[in-house]
Tab-separated table of C-alpha atoms and ligand atoms in Angstrom:
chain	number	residue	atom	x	y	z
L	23	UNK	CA	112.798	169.402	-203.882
L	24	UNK	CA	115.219	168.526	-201.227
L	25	UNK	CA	115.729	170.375	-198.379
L	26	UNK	CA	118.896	172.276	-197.312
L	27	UNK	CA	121.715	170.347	-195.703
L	28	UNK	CA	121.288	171.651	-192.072
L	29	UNK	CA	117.541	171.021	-192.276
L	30	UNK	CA	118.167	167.435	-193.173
L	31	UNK	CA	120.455	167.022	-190.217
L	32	UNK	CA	117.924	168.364	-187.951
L	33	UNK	CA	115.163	165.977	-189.432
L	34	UNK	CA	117.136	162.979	-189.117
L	35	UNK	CA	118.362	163.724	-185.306
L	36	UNK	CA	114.396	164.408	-184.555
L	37	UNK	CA	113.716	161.142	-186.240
L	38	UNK	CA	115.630	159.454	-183.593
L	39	UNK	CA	112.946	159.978	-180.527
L	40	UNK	CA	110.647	157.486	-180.259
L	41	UNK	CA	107.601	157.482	-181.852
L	42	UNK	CA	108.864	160.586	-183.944
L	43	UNK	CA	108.473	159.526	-187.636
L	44	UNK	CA	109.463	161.579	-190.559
L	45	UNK	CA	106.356	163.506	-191.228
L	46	UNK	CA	106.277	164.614	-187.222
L	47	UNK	CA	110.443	165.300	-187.895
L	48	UNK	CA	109.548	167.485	-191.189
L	49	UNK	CA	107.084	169.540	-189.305
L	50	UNK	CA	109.340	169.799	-185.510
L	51	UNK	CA	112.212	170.950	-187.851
L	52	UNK	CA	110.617	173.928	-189.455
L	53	UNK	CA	108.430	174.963	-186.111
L	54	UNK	CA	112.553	174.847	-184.899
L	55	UNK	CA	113.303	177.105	-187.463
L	56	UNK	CA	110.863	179.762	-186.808
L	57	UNK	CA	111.794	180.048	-183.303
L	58	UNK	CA	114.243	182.959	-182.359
L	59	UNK	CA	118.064	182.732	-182.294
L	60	UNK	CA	118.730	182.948	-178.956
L	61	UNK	CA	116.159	180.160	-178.112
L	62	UNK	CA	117.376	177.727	-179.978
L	63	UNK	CA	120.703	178.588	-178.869
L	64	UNK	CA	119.598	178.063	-175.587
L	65	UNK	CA	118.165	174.815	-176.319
L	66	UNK	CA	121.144	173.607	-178.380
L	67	UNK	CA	123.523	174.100	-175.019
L	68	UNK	CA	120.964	172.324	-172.908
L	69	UNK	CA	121.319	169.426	-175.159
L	70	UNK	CA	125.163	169.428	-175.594
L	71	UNK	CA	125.502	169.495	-172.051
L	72	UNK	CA	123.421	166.548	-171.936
L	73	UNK	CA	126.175	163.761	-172.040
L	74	UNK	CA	128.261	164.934	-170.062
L	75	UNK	CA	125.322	166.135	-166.779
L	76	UNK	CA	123.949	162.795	-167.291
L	77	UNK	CA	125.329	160.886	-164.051
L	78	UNK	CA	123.552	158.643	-161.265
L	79	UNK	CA	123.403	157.739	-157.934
L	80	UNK	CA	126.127	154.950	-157.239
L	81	UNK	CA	123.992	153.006	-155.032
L	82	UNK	CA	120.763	153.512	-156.593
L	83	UNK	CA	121.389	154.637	-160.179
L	84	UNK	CA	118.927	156.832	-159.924
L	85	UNK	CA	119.686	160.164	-161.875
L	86	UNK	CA	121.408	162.394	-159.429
L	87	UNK	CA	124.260	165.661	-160.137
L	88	UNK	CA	125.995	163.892	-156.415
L	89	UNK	CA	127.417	160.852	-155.427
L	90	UNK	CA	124.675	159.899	-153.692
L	91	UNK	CA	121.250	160.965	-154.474
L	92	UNK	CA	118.946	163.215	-152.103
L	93	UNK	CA	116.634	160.438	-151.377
L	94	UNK	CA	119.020	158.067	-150.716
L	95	UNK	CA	121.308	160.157	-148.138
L	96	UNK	CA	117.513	161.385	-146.979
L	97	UNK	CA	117.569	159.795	-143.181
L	98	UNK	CA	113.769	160.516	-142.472
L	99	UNK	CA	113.228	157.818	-145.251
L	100	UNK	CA	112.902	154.060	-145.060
L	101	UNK	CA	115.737	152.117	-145.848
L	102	UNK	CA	114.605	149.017	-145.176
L	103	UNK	CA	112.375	149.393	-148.185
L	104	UNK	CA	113.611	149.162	-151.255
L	105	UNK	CA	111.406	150.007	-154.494
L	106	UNK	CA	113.167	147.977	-157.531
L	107	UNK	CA	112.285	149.738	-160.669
L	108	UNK	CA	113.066	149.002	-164.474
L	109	UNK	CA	113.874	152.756	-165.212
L	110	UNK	CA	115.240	156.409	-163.604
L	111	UNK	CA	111.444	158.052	-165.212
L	112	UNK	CA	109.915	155.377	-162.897
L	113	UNK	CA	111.313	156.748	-159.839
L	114	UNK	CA	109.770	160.290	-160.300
L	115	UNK	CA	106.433	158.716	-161.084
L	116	UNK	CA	106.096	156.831	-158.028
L	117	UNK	CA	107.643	159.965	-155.641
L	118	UNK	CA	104.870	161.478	-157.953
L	119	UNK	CA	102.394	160.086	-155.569
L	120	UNK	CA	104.020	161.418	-152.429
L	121	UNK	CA	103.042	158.042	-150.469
L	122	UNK	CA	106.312	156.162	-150.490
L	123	UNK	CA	108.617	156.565	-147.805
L	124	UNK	CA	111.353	153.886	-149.012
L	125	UNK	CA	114.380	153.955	-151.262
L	126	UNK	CA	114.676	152.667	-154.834
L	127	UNK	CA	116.785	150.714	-156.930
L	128	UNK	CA	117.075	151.455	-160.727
L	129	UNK	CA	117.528	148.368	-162.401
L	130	UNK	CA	118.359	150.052	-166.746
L	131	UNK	CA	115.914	148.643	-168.150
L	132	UNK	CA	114.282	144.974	-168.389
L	133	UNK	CA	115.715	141.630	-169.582
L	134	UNK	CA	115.296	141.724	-173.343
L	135	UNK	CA	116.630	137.968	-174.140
L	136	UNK	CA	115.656	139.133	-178.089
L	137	UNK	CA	117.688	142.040	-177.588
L	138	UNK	CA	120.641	140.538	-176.292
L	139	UNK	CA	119.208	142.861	-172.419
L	140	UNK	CA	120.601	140.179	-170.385
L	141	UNK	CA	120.322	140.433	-165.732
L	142	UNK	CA	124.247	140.786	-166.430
L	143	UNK	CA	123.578	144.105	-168.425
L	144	UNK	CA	121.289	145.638	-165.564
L	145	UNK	CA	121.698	146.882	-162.043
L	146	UNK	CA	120.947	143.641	-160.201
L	147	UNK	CA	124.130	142.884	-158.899
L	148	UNK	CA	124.879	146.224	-156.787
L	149	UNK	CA	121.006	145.341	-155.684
L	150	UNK	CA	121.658	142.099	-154.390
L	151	UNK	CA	124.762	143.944	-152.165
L	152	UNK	CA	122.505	146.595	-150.976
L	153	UNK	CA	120.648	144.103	-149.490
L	154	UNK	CA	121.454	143.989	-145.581
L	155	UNK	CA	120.249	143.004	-142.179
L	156	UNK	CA	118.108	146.000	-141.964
L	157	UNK	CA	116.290	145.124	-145.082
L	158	UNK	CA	112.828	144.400	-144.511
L	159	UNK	CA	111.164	144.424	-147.567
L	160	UNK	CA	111.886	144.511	-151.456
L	161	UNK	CA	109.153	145.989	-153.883
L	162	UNK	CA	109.476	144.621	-157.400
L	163	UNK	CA	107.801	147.769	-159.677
L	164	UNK	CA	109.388	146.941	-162.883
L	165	UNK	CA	107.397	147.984	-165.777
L	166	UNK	CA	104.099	145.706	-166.141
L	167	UNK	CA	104.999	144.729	-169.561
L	168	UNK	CA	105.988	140.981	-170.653
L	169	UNK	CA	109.673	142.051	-170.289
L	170	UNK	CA	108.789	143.886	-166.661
L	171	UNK	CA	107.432	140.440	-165.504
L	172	UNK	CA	110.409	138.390	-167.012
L	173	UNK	CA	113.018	140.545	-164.889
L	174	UNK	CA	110.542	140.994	-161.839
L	175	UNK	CA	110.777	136.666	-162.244
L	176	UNK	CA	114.106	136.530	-161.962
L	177	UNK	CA	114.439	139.086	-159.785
L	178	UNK	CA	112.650	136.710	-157.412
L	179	UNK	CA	114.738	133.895	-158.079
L	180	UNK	CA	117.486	135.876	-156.911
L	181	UNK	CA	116.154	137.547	-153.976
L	182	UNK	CA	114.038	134.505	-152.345
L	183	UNK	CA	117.311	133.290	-150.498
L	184	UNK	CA	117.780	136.277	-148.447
L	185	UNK	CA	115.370	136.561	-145.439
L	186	UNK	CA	113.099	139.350	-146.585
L	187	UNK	CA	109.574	139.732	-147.880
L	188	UNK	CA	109.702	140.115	-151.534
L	189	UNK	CA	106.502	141.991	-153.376
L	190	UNK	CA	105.390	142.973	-156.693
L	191	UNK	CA	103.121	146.409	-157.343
L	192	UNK	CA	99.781	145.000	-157.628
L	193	UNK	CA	98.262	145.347	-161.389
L	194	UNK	CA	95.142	146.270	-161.499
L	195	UNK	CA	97.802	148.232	-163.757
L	196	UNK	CA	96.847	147.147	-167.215
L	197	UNK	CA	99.731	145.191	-169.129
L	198	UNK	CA	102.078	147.407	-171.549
L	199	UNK	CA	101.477	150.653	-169.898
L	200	UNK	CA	103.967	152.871	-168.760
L	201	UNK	CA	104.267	153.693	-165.383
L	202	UNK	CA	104.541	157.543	-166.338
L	203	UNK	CA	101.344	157.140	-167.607
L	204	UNK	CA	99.603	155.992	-164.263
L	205	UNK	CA	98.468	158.827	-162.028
L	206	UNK	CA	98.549	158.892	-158.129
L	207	UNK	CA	95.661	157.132	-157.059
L	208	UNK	CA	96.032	154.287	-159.434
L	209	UNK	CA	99.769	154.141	-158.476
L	210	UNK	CA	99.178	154.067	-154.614
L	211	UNK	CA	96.249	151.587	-155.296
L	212	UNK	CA	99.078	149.578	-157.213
L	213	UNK	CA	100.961	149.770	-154.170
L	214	UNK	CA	98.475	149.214	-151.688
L	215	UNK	CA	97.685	146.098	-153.617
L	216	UNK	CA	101.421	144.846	-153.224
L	217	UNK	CA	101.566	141.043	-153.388
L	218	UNK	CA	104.116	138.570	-151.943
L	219	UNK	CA	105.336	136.502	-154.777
L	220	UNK	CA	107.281	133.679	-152.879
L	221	UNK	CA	104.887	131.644	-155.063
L	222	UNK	CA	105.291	133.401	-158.419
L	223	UNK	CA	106.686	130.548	-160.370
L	224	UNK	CA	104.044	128.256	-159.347
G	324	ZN	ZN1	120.325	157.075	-154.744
C-alpha cells in the first residue's frame, strides 16, 4: 500500500537531514501528522522563512540578522584574537563555554579535495584581510576530523607569513567528533591546551 501523495512529499523532504533514513522519515511523518493544525502551521512558516532569515556576519560569516554580528561590533571583546572555525554551529559551542573573549572567523566548511570543497570555496580569503597590525594571535579550531586538519594545514601555510602566533585547539579532542558534541570543560581544556604549529608540516 502506498501512501498518500502529501505524505510521500513529507517523507522524502525528512529523508533529506542527515542521518534521517526512511524508516526514521516514515515514523517523523505520521508523529507530524498527529500534531494539531495550527502547530504545524507554525512550524511550516518557521521553515519557509528559513531561506530568506538565513544571512551572516560580513566579516565573520558567522550567522547574524545585522551587518555585523553582536560579537564582532562587541568592544569589551578581544580582537586581536581570532578563533578560525570550520562551521557557524562551532561558534555557539565554543561561546558555549563562556571562556573565550576573542572573535571568530567562520571558514563554510573544510577542504573536501574529493568533493570538489576547495580553500577557494571557503572563507579564507576575507580571513587573510582581517588580519591587521593589532592581530596577535590566530586560533585554528576547525573540526578535528581528517578534513579539519587538511584546512587547519593550509590554513597555516597561509597565515605563517604574517607576524602573528598561529595555534591549533589542542586534541585531547578525539578525531571525527563534532565540536557540538564536546562540553565545556573538555572544550576549555582543548583550548587551554592550544599549540603553536609553526612546525606542523614537519
Ligand atoms: Zn561577526
Amino acid at each position: 500500500m502506498t501512501y498518500p501523495k502529501y505524505l510521500e512529499e513529507v517523507i522524502s523532504s525528512l529523508e533529506l537531514l542527515p542521518g534521517i533514513g526512511h524508516k526514521s522519515a516514515i515514523r517523523m511523518a505520521f508523529q507530524l501528522l498527529d500534531m494539531s493544525d495550527g502547530n504545524l502551521e507554525k512550524m511550516g512558516e518557521s521553515l519557509k522563512a528559513l531561506p530568506q532569515a538565513k544571512t551572516f556576519c560580513e566579516r565573520c560569516h558567522s550567522l547574524s540578522t545585522e551587518n555585523i554580528c553582536p560579537i564582532c561590533n562587541d568592544s569589551s571583546r578581544d580582537h586581536s584574537l581570532i578563533c578560525v572555525v570550520s562551521n557557524y554551529k562551532d561558534v555557539y559551542s565554543i561561546e558555549k563555554m563562556n571562556t573565550f573573549n576573542g572573535v571568530y572567523h567562520v571558514l563554510g566548511g573544510d577542504i573536501r579535495i574529493n568533493k570538489g570543497i576547495m580553500p577557494q570555496d571557503l572563507n579564507i580569503a576575507s580571513l587573510l584581510e582581517r588580519i591587521n597590525e593589532n592581530t596577535i594571535e590566530v586560533i585554528i579550531a576547525t573540526t578535528p576530523s581528517i578534513e579539519g586538519e587538511t584546512t587547519a594545514l593550509y590554513l597555516n601555510k597561509e597565515l605563517k607569513i604574517y607576524p602573528i602566533k598561529i595555534t591549533r585547539i589542542g586534541y585531547g579532542v578525539p578525531m571525527g567528533i563534532q565540536l557540538d558534541y564536546l562540553d565545556g570543560l573538555t572544550m576549555n581544556k582543548a583550548f587551554e591546551n592550544r599549540k603553536e604549529v609553526q612546525d606542523m608540516e614537519d
